[in-house]
Amino acid sequence: MQHDPSLILAIAAVFFAAGAVKGVIGLGLPTVAMGLLGLFLPPAEAAALMILPSLLTNFVQAATGGDLRLLLRKMWPLLIGLPLGTALGVWIGIGMGGGGNARLAQMGLGLALILYGLFGLAERRLTLPARGHAAIGAACGLVTGALTAATGVFVLPAVPWLQALGLERRALLQGMGISFSVSTLALAGSLGAGGDWLASALALVPTLLGMALGQKLNLPPVLFRRLFFCALLALGAHLLW
């Protein structure tokens, strides 16, 4: 990466903002980071920077919550599908680290942000049928993994599926931390050795500062979520078009 002071400050500001969002609502770090970094960095380079901040913050989130064994029993189909879907994405040529088309990856990221923004603004939760939870979870894992390989964003459709399980808030946050941790590891594997790990480690500093600030903010949750999802719609439209 070029050691341009203005570029370094911009990257630090992005990770500070992404950390603040995660501190407030428990998710959004990769979405915000990839969306904003995608304005001035190639998707693969942006994803490589995001690996360590995402992994550390999600490990912490995954380690706190309710009954971990019960949660893993509910989530195992999704967790198996995530790395398989990422590997599938790389195999079919949409992975960012394997010579995939950067513009297509950027358009894919824009579309993912728009879909996530619309889903969030609709304020609806999906309901799962009485049977077939495992098959649906595995399918969601495969699709989320493929989108992870192509865009570096791993919220769709994994997060709606987790919400449909009817988990209480602490368990839902822990489940998202587990899912995002597996997705981050799968993304790191798809990128191979091409990442700038020192730069990713340095990005931890503004990320953790932003997350600490976000956890102290007392914004009304409904207002913040609406502003967040509106911003994702605008950012996604910019990246797509």
PDB file of C-alpha atoms in Angstrom:
ATOM      1  CA  MET A   1       0.000   0.000   0.000  1.00  0.00           C
ATOM      2  CA  GLN A   2       1.175   3.528  -0.779  1.00  0.00           C
ATOM      3  CA  HIS A   3       2.267   5.496   2.284  1.00  0.00           C
ATOM      4  CA  ASP A   4       0.275   8.597   1.350  1.00  0.00           C
ATOM      5  CA  PRO A   5      -0.594  10.505   4.559  1.00  0.00           C
ATOM      6  CA  SER A   6      -4.009  11.542   3.233  1.00  0.00           C
ATOM      7  CA  LEU A   7      -4.786   7.931   2.286  1.00  0.00           C
ATOM      8  CA  ILE A   8      -3.693   6.676   5.715  1.00  0.00           C
ATOM      9  CA  LEU A   9      -5.899   9.266   7.444  1.00  0.00           C
ATOM     10  CA  ALA A  10      -8.846   8.328   5.236  1.00  0.00           C
ATOM     11  CA  ILE A  11      -8.406   4.635   6.051  1.00  0.00           C
ATOM     12  CA  ALA A  12      -8.135   5.398   9.772  1.00  0.00           C
ATOM     13  CA  ALA A  13     -11.321   7.483   9.608  1.00  0.00           C
ATOM     14  CA  VAL A  14     -13.141   4.629   7.845  1.00  0.00           C
ATOM     15  CA  PHE A  15     -12.179   2.090  10.498  1.00  0.00           C
ATOM     16  CA  PHE A  16     -13.043   4.521  13.290  1.00  0.00           C
ATOM     17  CA  ALA A  17     -16.525   4.991  11.787  1.00  0.00           C
ATOM     18  CA  ALA A  18     -16.939   1.255  11.188  1.00  0.00           C
ATOM     19  CA  GLY A  19     -15.903   0.490  14.760  1.00  0.00           C
ATOM     20  CA  ALA A  20     -18.346   3.078  16.097  1.00  0.00           C
ATOM     21  CA  VAL A  21     -21.214   1.512  14.151  1.00  0.00           C
ATOM     22  CA  LYS A  22     -20.352  -1.935  15.472  1.00  0.00           C
ATOM     23  CA  GLY A  23     -20.113  -0.544  19.004  1.00  0.00           C
ATOM     24  CA  VAL A  24     -23.648   0.833  18.791  1.00  0.00           C
ATOM     25  CA  ILE A  25     -25.572  -1.980  17.062  1.00  0.00           C
ATOM     26  CA  GLY A  26     -23.247  -5.011  17.217  1.00  0.00           C
ATOM     27  CA  LEU A  27     -22.696  -5.375  13.468  1.00  0.00           C
ATOM     28  CA  GLY A  28     -21.828  -3.349  10.396  1.00  0.00           C
ATOM     29  CA  LEU A  29     -18.023  -3.213  10.636  1.00  0.00           C
ATOM     30  CA  PRO A  30     -17.289  -5.111   7.384  1.00  0.00           C
ATOM     31  CA  THR A  31     -20.255  -3.507   5.631  1.00  0.00           C
ATOM     32  CA  VAL A  32     -19.212   0.047   6.462  1.00  0.00           C
ATOM     33  CA  ALA A  33     -15.498  -0.633   6.015  1.00  0.00           C
ATOM     34  CA  MET A  34     -15.870  -2.327   2.631  1.00  0.00           C
ATOM     35  CA  GLY A  35     -18.375   0.243   1.443  1.00  0.00           C
ATOM     36  CA  LEU A  36     -16.248   3.272   2.310  1.00  0.00           C
ATOM     37  CA  LEU A  37     -12.863   1.750   1.470  1.00  0.00           C
ATOM     38  CA  GLY A  38     -14.328   0.692  -1.871  1.00  0.00           C
ATOM     39  CA  LEU A  39     -14.569   4.373  -2.806  1.00  0.00           C
ATOM     40  CA  PHE A  40     -10.788   4.660  -3.096  1.00  0.00           C
ATOM     41  CA  LEU A  41      -9.251   1.156  -2.845  1.00  0.00           C
ATOM     42  CA  PRO A  42      -9.646  -2.012  -4.934  1.00  0.00           C
ATOM     43  CA  PRO A  43     -12.026  -4.478  -3.230  1.00  0.00           C
ATOM     44  CA  ALA A  44      -9.330  -7.107  -2.573  1.00  0.00           C
ATOM     45  CA  GLU A  45      -7.057  -4.548  -0.906  1.00  0.00           C
ATOM     46  CA  ALA A  46      -9.943  -3.197   1.174  1.00  0.00           C
ATOM     47  CA  ALA A  47     -10.896  -6.711   2.274  1.00  0.00           C
ATOM     48  CA  ALA A  48      -7.323  -7.525   3.294  1.00  0.00           C
ATOM     49  CA  LEU A  49      -7.205  -4.425   5.505  1.00  0.00           C
ATOM     50  CA  MET A  50     -10.455  -5.446   7.171  1.00  0.00           C
ATOM     51  CA  ILE A  51      -9.400  -8.979   8.182  1.00  0.00           C
ATOM     52  CA  LEU A  52      -7.775  -8.395  11.575  1.00  0.00           C
ATOM     53  CA  PRO A  53     -10.156  -5.647  12.848  1.00  0.00           C
ATOM     54  CA  SER A  54     -13.126  -7.801  11.885  1.00  0.00           C
ATOM     55  CA  LEU A  55     -11.655 -10.974  13.343  1.00  0.00           C
ATOM     56  CA  LEU A  56     -10.705  -9.502  16.702  1.00  0.00           C
ATOM     57  CA  THR A  57     -13.936  -7.600  17.301  1.00  0.00           C
ATOM     58  CA  ASN A  58     -16.051 -10.573  16.250  1.00  0.00           C
ATOM     59  CA  PHE A  59     -14.068 -12.999  18.423  1.00  0.00           C
ATOM     60  CA  VAL A  60     -14.857 -10.763  21.397  1.00  0.00           C
ATOM     61  CA  GLN A  61     -18.529 -10.627  20.409  1.00  0.00           C
ATOM     62  CA  ALA A  62     -18.670 -14.409  19.882  1.00  0.00           C
ATOM     63  CA  ALA A  63     -17.190 -15.064  23.326  1.00  0.00           C
ATOM     64  CA  THR A  64     -19.966 -13.243  25.207  1.00  0.00           C
ATOM     65  CA  GLY A  65     -23.634 -14.103  25.396  1.00  0.00           C
ATOM     66  CA  GLY A  66     -25.707 -17.070  26.436  1.00  0.00           C
ATOM     67  CA  ASP A  67     -25.408 -20.833  26.041  1.00  0.00           C
ATOM     68  CA  LEU A  68     -22.692 -21.298  23.414  1.00  0.00           C
ATOM     69  CA  ARG A  69     -23.310 -25.028  22.932  1.00  0.00           C
ATOM     70  CA  LEU A  70     -27.032 -24.508  22.355  1.00  0.00           C
ATOM     71  CA  LEU A  71     -26.280 -21.719  19.905  1.00  0.00           C
ATOM     72  CA  LEU A  72     -23.815 -23.856  17.955  1.00  0.00           C
ATOM     73  CA  ARG A  73     -26.390 -26.661  17.733  1.00  0.00           C
ATOM     74  CA  LYS A  74     -28.771 -24.229  16.061  1.00  0.00           C
ATOM     75  CA  MET A  75     -26.150 -22.602  13.839  1.00  0.00           C
ATOM     76  CA  TRP A  76     -24.076 -25.544  12.597  1.00  0.00           C
ATOM     77  CA  PRO A  77     -25.660 -25.719   9.102  1.00  0.00           C
ATOM     78  CA  LEU A  78     -24.888 -22.039   8.506  1.00  0.00           C
ATOM     79  CA  LEU A  79     -21.340 -22.378   9.851  1.00  0.00           C
ATOM     80  CA  ILE A  80     -20.623 -25.326   7.556  1.00  0.00           C
ATOM     81  CA  GLY A  81     -22.064 -23.537   4.545  1.00  0.00           C
ATOM     82  CA  LEU A  82     -20.064 -20.325   5.029  1.00  0.00           C
ATOM     83  CA  PRO A  83     -16.542 -21.610   4.187  1.00  0.00           C
ATOM     84  CA  LEU A  84     -17.923 -23.951   1.523  1.00  0.00           C
ATOM     85  CA  GLY A  85     -19.712 -21.043  -0.150  1.00  0.00           C
ATOM     86  CA  THR A  86     -16.568 -18.900  -0.001  1.00  0.00           C
ATOM     87  CA  ALA A  87     -14.516 -21.688  -1.564  1.00  0.00           C
ATOM     88  CA  LEU A  88     -17.205 -22.125  -4.221  1.00  0.00           C
ATOM     89  CA  GLY A  89     -17.093 -18.411  -4.996  1.00  0.00           C
ATOM     90  CA  VAL A  90     -13.335 -18.542  -5.507  1.00  0.00           C
ATOM     91  CA  TRP A  91     -13.632 -21.711  -7.617  1.00  0.00           C
ATOM     92  CA  ILE A  92     -16.159 -20.190 -10.013  1.00  0.00           C
ATOM     93  CA  GLY A  93     -13.982 -17.091 -10.411  1.00  0.00           C
ATOM     94  CA  ILE A  94     -15.736 -14.389  -8.388  1.00  0.00           C
ATOM     95  CA  GLY A  95     -13.228 -14.287  -5.532  1.00  0.00           C
ATOM     96  CA  MET A  96     -11.401 -10.995  -4.973  1.00  0.00           C
ATOM     97  CA  GLY A  97      -8.066 -12.671  -4.365  1.00  0.00           C
ATOM     98  CA  GLY A  98      -7.993 -14.903  -7.425  1.00  0.00           C
ATOM     99  CA  GLY A  99      -7.944 -12.466 -10.305  1.00  0.00           C
ATOM    100  CA  GLY A 100     -11.660 -11.778 -10.213  1.00  0.00           C
ATOM    101  CA  ASN A 101     -13.043  -8.725 -12.017  1.00  0.00           C
ATOM    102  CA  ALA A 102     -12.672  -5.772  -9.623  1.00  0.00           C
ATOM    103  CA  ARG A 103     -15.540  -3.828 -11.157  1.00  0.00           C
ATOM    104  CA  LEU A 104     -17.914  -6.777 -10.886  1.00  0.00           C
ATOM    105  CA  ALA A 105     -16.883  -7.218  -7.247  1.00  0.00           C
ATOM    106  CA  GLN A 106     -17.556  -3.523  -6.603  1.00  0.00           C
ATOM    107  CA  MET A 107     -20.976  -3.774  -8.268  1.00  0.00           C
ATOM    108  CA  GLY A 108     -21.722  -6.875  -6.227  1.00  0.00           C
ATOM    109  CA  LEU A 109     -20.824  -4.996  -3.059  1.00  0.00           C
ATOM    110  CA  GLY A 110     -23.089  -2.111  -4.056  1.00  0.00           C
ATOM    111  CA  LEU A 111     -25.991  -4.478  -4.693  1.00  0.00           C
ATOM    112  CA  ALA A 112     -25.407  -6.260  -1.371  1.00  0.00           C
ATOM    113  CA  LEU A 113     -25.459  -2.918   0.473  1.00  0.00           C
ATOM    114  CA  ILE A 114     -28.697  -1.869  -1.240  1.00  0.00           C
ATOM    115  CA  LEU A 115     -30.415  -5.172  -0.423  1.00  0.00           C
ATOM    116  CA  TYR A 116     -29.247  -5.027   3.184  1.00  0.00           C
ATOM    117  CA  GLY A 117     -30.369  -1.401   3.503  1.00  0.00           C
ATOM    118  CA  LEU A 118     -33.839  -2.163   2.102  1.00  0.00           C
ATOM    119  CA  PHE A 119     -34.219  -5.174   4.366  1.00  0.00           C
ATOM    120  CA  GLY A 120     -33.223  -3.144   7.402  1.00  0.00           C
ATOM    121  CA  LEU A 121     -35.579  -0.263   6.616  1.00  0.00           C
ATOM    122  CA  ALA A 122     -38.473  -2.692   6.123  1.00  0.00           C
ATOM    123  CA  GLU A 123     -38.057  -3.633   9.815  1.00  0.00           C
ATOM    124  CA  ARG A 124     -39.302  -7.126   9.148  1.00  0.00           C
ATOM    125  CA  ARG A 125     -38.017 -10.473  10.291  1.00  0.00           C
ATOM    126  CA  LEU A 126     -38.308 -13.672   8.381  1.00  0.00           C
ATOM    127  CA  THR A 127     -39.943 -16.723   9.901  1.00  0.00           C
ATOM    128  CA  LEU A 128     -38.632 -20.225   9.308  1.00  0.00           C
ATOM    129  CA  PRO A 129     -40.923 -23.155   8.449  1.00  0.00           C
ATOM    130  CA  ALA A 130     -41.494 -25.880  11.013  1.00  0.00           C
ATOM    131  CA  ARG A 131     -39.194 -28.208   9.096  1.00  0.00           C
ATOM    132  CA  GLY A 132     -36.085 -27.762   7.000  1.00  0.00           C
ATOM    133  CA  HIS A 133     -34.144 -25.439   9.318  1.00  0.00           C
ATOM    134  CA  ALA A 134     -30.880 -27.226   8.592  1.00  0.00           C
ATOM    135  CA  ALA A 135     -31.284 -27.145   4.811  1.00  0.00           C
ATOM    136  CA  ILE A 136     -32.245 -23.468   4.827  1.00  0.00           C
ATOM    137  CA  GLY A 137     -29.340 -22.637   7.124  1.00  0.00           C
ATOM    138  CA  ALA A 138     -26.865 -24.483   4.911  1.00  0.00           C
ATOM    139  CA  ALA A 139     -28.219 -22.727   1.814  1.00  0.00           C
ATOM    140  CA  CYS A 140     -27.929 -19.340   3.545  1.00  0.00           C
ATOM    141  CA  GLY A 141     -24.361 -20.221   4.496  1.00  0.00           C
ATOM    142  CA  LEU A 142     -23.470 -21.112   0.902  1.00  0.00           C
ATOM    143  CA  VAL A 143     -24.938 -17.898  -0.488  1.00  0.00           C
ATOM    144  CA  THR A 144     -23.378 -15.752   2.236  1.00  0.00           C
ATOM    145  CA  GLY A 145     -20.018 -17.435   1.631  1.00  0.00           C
ATOM    146  CA  ALA A 146     -20.179 -16.780  -2.105  1.00  0.00           C
ATOM    147  CA  LEU A 147     -21.033 -13.121  -1.465  1.00  0.00           C
ATOM    148  CA  THR A 148     -18.160 -12.976   1.011  1.00  0.00           C
ATOM    149  CA  ALA A 149     -15.731 -14.198  -1.644  1.00  0.00           C
ATOM    150  CA  ALA A 150     -17.027 -11.652  -4.170  1.00  0.00           C
ATOM    151  CA  THR A 151     -17.576  -8.570  -2.004  1.00  0.00           C
ATOM    152  CA  GLY A 152     -16.079  -9.001   1.480  1.00  0.00           C
ATOM    153  CA  VAL A 153     -19.535  -8.387   3.009  1.00  0.00           C
ATOM    154  CA  PHE A 154     -21.017 -11.291   4.957  1.00  0.00           C
ATOM    155  CA  VAL A 155     -24.338 -10.104   6.350  1.00  0.00           C
ATOM    156  CA  LEU A 156     -26.727 -11.452   3.706  1.00  0.00           C
ATOM    157  CA  PRO A 157     -28.547 -13.760   4.037  1.00  0.00           C
ATOM    158  CA  ALA A 158     -26.852 -14.954   7.245  1.00  0.00           C
ATOM    159  CA  VAL A 159     -28.146 -12.181   9.533  1.00  0.00           C
ATOM    160  CA  PRO A 160     -31.816 -12.464   8.437  1.00  0.00           C
ATOM    161  CA  TRP A 161     -31.578 -16.233   8.978  1.00  0.00           C
ATOM    162  CA  LEU A 162     -30.188 -15.712  12.479  1.00  0.00           C
ATOM    163  CA  GLN A 163     -32.956 -13.219  13.252  1.00  0.00           C
ATOM    164  CA  ALA A 164     -35.524 -15.765  12.068  1.00  0.00           C
ATOM    165  CA  LEU A 165     -34.332 -18.211  14.745  1.00  0.00           C
ATOM    166  CA  GLY A 166     -36.055 -16.039  17.354  1.00  0.00           C
ATOM    167  CA  LEU A 167     -32.972 -15.626  19.538  1.00  0.00           C
ATOM    168  CA  GLU A 168     -32.982 -13.145  22.399  1.00  0.00           C
ATOM    169  CA  ARG A 169     -30.787 -10.070  21.908  1.00  0.00           C
ATOM    170  CA  ARG A 170     -27.635 -11.315  23.672  1.00  0.00           C
ATOM    171  CA  ALA A 171     -27.757 -14.681  21.922  1.00  0.00           C
ATOM    172  CA  LEU A 172     -28.396 -12.991  18.560  1.00  0.00           C
ATOM    173  CA  LEU A 173     -25.365 -10.737  18.996  1.00  0.00           C
ATOM    174  CA  GLN A 174     -23.251 -13.725  20.003  1.00  0.00           C
ATOM    175  CA  GLY A 175     -24.536 -15.697  17.025  1.00  0.00           C
ATOM    176  CA  MET A 176     -23.626 -12.878  14.676  1.00  0.00           C
ATOM    177  CA  GLY A 177     -20.161 -12.733  16.225  1.00  0.00           C
ATOM    178  CA  ILE A 178     -19.686 -16.455  15.595  1.00  0.00           C
ATOM    179  CA  SER A 179     -20.982 -16.230  12.026  1.00  0.00           C
ATOM    180  CA  PHE A 180     -18.857 -13.177  11.222  1.00  0.00           C
ATOM    181  CA  SER A 181     -15.755 -14.808  12.720  1.00  0.00           C
ATOM    182  CA  VAL A 182     -16.140 -17.868  10.490  1.00  0.00           C
ATOM    183  CA  SER A 183     -16.801 -15.643   7.477  1.00  0.00           C
ATOM    184  CA  THR A 184     -13.734 -13.523   8.202  1.00  0.00           C
ATOM    185  CA  LEU A 185     -11.518 -16.608   8.431  1.00  0.00           C
ATOM    186  CA  ALA A 186     -12.991 -17.916   5.175  1.00  0.00           C
ATOM    187  CA  LEU A 187     -12.373 -14.548   3.509  1.00  0.00           C
ATOM    188  CA  ALA A 188      -8.782 -14.504   4.756  1.00  0.00           C
ATOM    189  CA  GLY A 189      -8.263 -17.955   3.269  1.00  0.00           C
ATOM    190  CA  SER A 190      -9.698 -16.842  -0.070  1.00  0.00           C
ATOM    191  CA  LEU A 191      -7.327 -13.867  -0.212  1.00  0.00           C
ATOM    192  CA  GLY A 192      -4.271 -16.046   0.419  1.00  0.00           C
ATOM    193  CA  ALA A 193      -0.995 -14.337   1.240  1.00  0.00           C
ATOM    194  CA  GLY A 194      -1.764 -11.190  -0.720  1.00  0.00           C
ATOM    195  CA  GLY A 195      -2.895  -9.072   2.207  1.00  0.00           C
ATOM    196  CA  ASP A 196      -0.971  -6.314   3.972  1.00  0.00           C
ATOM    197  CA  TRP A 197      -1.160  -7.801   7.459  1.00  0.00           C
ATOM    198  CA  LEU A 198       0.816  -5.009   9.108  1.00  0.00           C
ATOM    199  CA  ALA A 199      -1.595  -2.399   7.756  1.00  0.00           C
ATOM    200  CA  SER A 200      -4.519  -4.564   8.869  1.00  0.00           C
ATOM    201  CA  ALA A 201      -3.027  -4.793  12.362  1.00  0.00           C
ATOM    202  CA  LEU A 202      -2.584  -1.006  12.485  1.00  0.00           C
ATOM    203  CA  ALA A 203      -6.221  -0.593  11.471  1.00  0.00           C
ATOM    204  CA  LEU A 204      -7.126  -2.229  14.787  1.00  0.00           C
ATOM    205  CA  VAL A 205      -6.306   1.003  16.641  1.00  0.00           C
ATOM    206  CA  PRO A 206      -8.944   3.297  15.098  1.00  0.00           C
ATOM    207  CA  THR A 207     -11.389   0.387  14.997  1.00  0.00           C
ATOM    208  CA  LEU A 208     -11.165  -0.245  18.736  1.00  0.00           C
ATOM    209  CA  LEU A 209     -11.321   3.484  19.501  1.00  0.00           C
ATOM    210  CA  GLY A 210     -14.446   3.834  17.386  1.00  0.00           C
ATOM    211  CA  MET A 211     -16.012   0.754  18.944  1.00  0.00           C
ATOM    212  CA  ALA A 212     -15.367   2.091  22.453  1.00  0.00           C
ATOM    213  CA  LEU A 213     -17.024   5.378  21.509  1.00  0.00           C
ATOM    214  CA  GLY A 214     -19.955   3.600  19.891  1.00  0.00           C
ATOM    215  CA  GLN A 215     -20.588   1.567  23.021  1.00  0.00           C
ATOM    216  CA  LYS A 216     -20.821   4.789  25.051  1.00  0.00           C
ATOM    217  CA  LEU A 217     -23.225   6.602  22.733  1.00  0.00           C
ATOM    218  CA  ASN A 218     -26.838   6.741  23.828  1.00  0.00           C
ATOM    219  CA  LEU A 219     -28.556   7.182  20.473  1.00  0.00           C
ATOM    220  CA  PRO A 220     -32.146   5.938  20.174  1.00  0.00           C
ATOM    221  CA  PRO A 221     -31.723   2.480  18.587  1.00  0.00           C
ATOM    222  CA  VAL A 222     -34.561   2.938  16.061  1.00  0.00           C
ATOM    223  CA  LEU A 223     -33.232   6.313  14.872  1.00  0.00           C
ATOM    224  CA  PHE A 224     -29.685   5.039  14.558  1.00  0.00           C
ATOM    225  CA  ARG A 225     -30.730   1.931  12.625  1.00  0.00           C
ATOM    226  CA  ARG A 226     -32.756   4.007  10.170  1.00  0.00           C
ATOM    227  CA  LEU A 227     -29.893   6.424   9.569  1.00  0.00           C
ATOM    228  CA  PHE A 228     -27.490   3.520   9.209  1.00  0.00           C
ATOM    229  CA  PHE A 229     -29.594   1.692   6.634  1.00  0.00           C
ATOM    230  CA  CYS A 230     -30.299   4.898   4.668  1.00  0.00           C
ATOM    231  CA  ALA A 231     -26.565   5.516   4.489  1.00  0.00           C
ATOM    232  CA  LEU A 232     -26.029   1.965   3.233  1.00  0.00           C
ATOM    233  CA  LEU A 233     -28.591   2.523   0.476  1.00  0.00           C
ATOM    234  CA  ALA A 234     -26.845   5.693  -0.686  1.00  0.00           C
ATOM    235  CA  LEU A 235     -23.404   4.109  -0.521  1.00  0.00           C
ATOM    236  CA  GLY A 236     -24.551   0.981  -2.308  1.00  0.00           C
ATOM    237  CA  ALA A 237     -26.163   2.999  -5.091  1.00  0.00           C
ATOM    238  CA  HIS A 238     -22.943   4.963  -5.552  1.00  0.00           C
ATOM    239  CA  LEU A 239     -20.825   1.816  -5.796  1.00  0.00           C
ATOM    240  CA  LEU A 240     -23.299   0.074  -8.115  1.00  0.00           C
ATOM    241  CA  TRP A 241     -23.697   2.910 -10.595  1.00  0.00           C
TER     242      TRP A 241
END
